Amino acid sequence: MRQVPFLSLKDVTALHEADINAAVTRVTNSGWYLRGAENERFESDFSSYVGTAFTVGCANGLDALTLIFRAYIEMGLMKRGDEVIVPANTFIATVLAITENGLVPVLVEPKADTLEIDEDRIEEAITGRTVAIAIVHLYGRNAYTSKIGEICSRYNLKLVEDCAQSHGCRTVYTDCSGNKLEKVTGSIGHAAAHSFYPGKNLGALGDGGAVTTDDPELASVVRSLANYGSSRKYVSDFCGRNSRLDEIQAAVLDVKLKYLDEDNAHRQTIAGFYYDNLPGGLIRLPLRMPDESNVYHLFPILVGGGRRDALAEYLKRNGVETLVHYPIPPHLQECYRGRGILKIPYHDGLPITESIAVEELSLPIGPAITVDDAEYVAGLIRSFV
Ligand SMILES: *Cc1c(COP(=O)(O)O)cnc(C)c1O
């Protein structure tokens, strides 16, 4: 029987093994393991790739998000109790970064057919205390729309992007003067957080993260906060923390960045195959976007009729691993439930978010999945339906 793992990191690393090993050996032999030439090179290459003036490496994606809000607080632009709009169906880390800073997450419903934050449900969630919108390019799909940009300008809100799942994703949109723009996610908002967790589209061999921004003050405050709050050795301007990207991870990421577009193109091929070959009816697929606007970090399908877990079980029995992103949305998590920490701005709760948690199933996708694998998965799903 064919075995299709959800994501084999061993196979992913093997694709670029020689280059990766050379980079690791170079750092090992250099005798310099933190805050050195490898970070400088990666930060500069990543800034050019994303299209921002600054990249600041840090320890992981959650830290990148947390440091952005913390920096805005240090800069006097946000304060405890201020509200941040965030998609209700995001991964818990986006919400943790907000509550960690004493800010209030305001949970906005996604659209049922895109699974991304619903631009038409944002304005009713804005109050006098709203300071930012945190968009999440969930599943690798661009979540930015020009309407979100207009809302940010009209209400003077910071736009923070969570790009943990969207490395290399592009957005094409028309600005308020009618100009057509194309940007890579991470350069759209005022600040963006990236995760280089091994399973992400741009993944390290361990933890890693970064903040990208065009704002020189934000970049320097984040850099300082991530290094004990110190920008000159032994001089502390902030009560900071230690959140650094190590030299080995920076060197590995610089290698993998070169292959990112190629790896994403492969994901798009697999996704195209799924779109063309999965059955309808019980199975619903998110609206298909132009390829450049979806780098398919995940391939979510929605399984109706209460049959999601049965399909997952059937696939598993036939050698195919799937995952659910995410089975428990943030507002139903033990750490938040009933504590009045999160704000739900609607009278009728979050029915779309809750139905996604019940229906979503992520199929195998990634640089090491073959079209034959995808054909096997699609065939199984057709026979299940
Ligand atoms: C992975 C992820 C994070 C957190 O990144 P870590 O590096 O694991 O801390 C944040 N947001 C989203 C949407 C993610 O998928």
PDB file of C-alpha atoms in Angstrom, residues 14 16 19 62 68 92 106 136 210 218 236 265 305 317 380:
ATOM      1  CA  ALA A  14      16.864  15.830   1.401  1.00  0.00           C
ATOM      2  CA  HIS A  16      18.526  20.514  -0.813  1.00  0.00           C
ATOM      3  CA  ASP A  19      23.681  22.928   0.126  1.00  0.00           C
ATOM      4  CA  LEU A  62       5.203  33.648  18.272  1.00  0.00           C
ATOM      5  CA  ILE A  68       5.760  43.682  17.234  1.00  0.00           C
ATOM      6  CA  ILE A  92      -3.596  30.212  18.738  1.00  0.00           C
ATOM      7  CA  VAL A 106     -11.402  41.027  18.898  1.00  0.00           C
ATOM      8  CA  VAL A 136      -3.288  36.085   8.979  1.00  0.00           C
ATOM      9  CA  ALA A 210      11.587  37.285  11.879  1.00  0.00           C
ATOM     10  CA  LEU A 218       9.901  49.663  14.908  1.00  0.00           C
ATOM     11  CA  SER A 236      19.363  48.426  28.647  1.00  0.00           C
ATOM     12  CA  ALA A 265       5.450  26.238  -7.537  1.00  0.00           C
ATOM     13  CA  GLY A 305     -22.476  15.783   6.732  1.00  0.00           C
ATOM     14  CA  ARG A 317      -6.386   3.074   6.974  1.00  0.00           C
ATOM     15  CA  LEU A 380      -9.398   7.419  -2.195  1.00  0.00           C
TER      16      LEU A 380
END
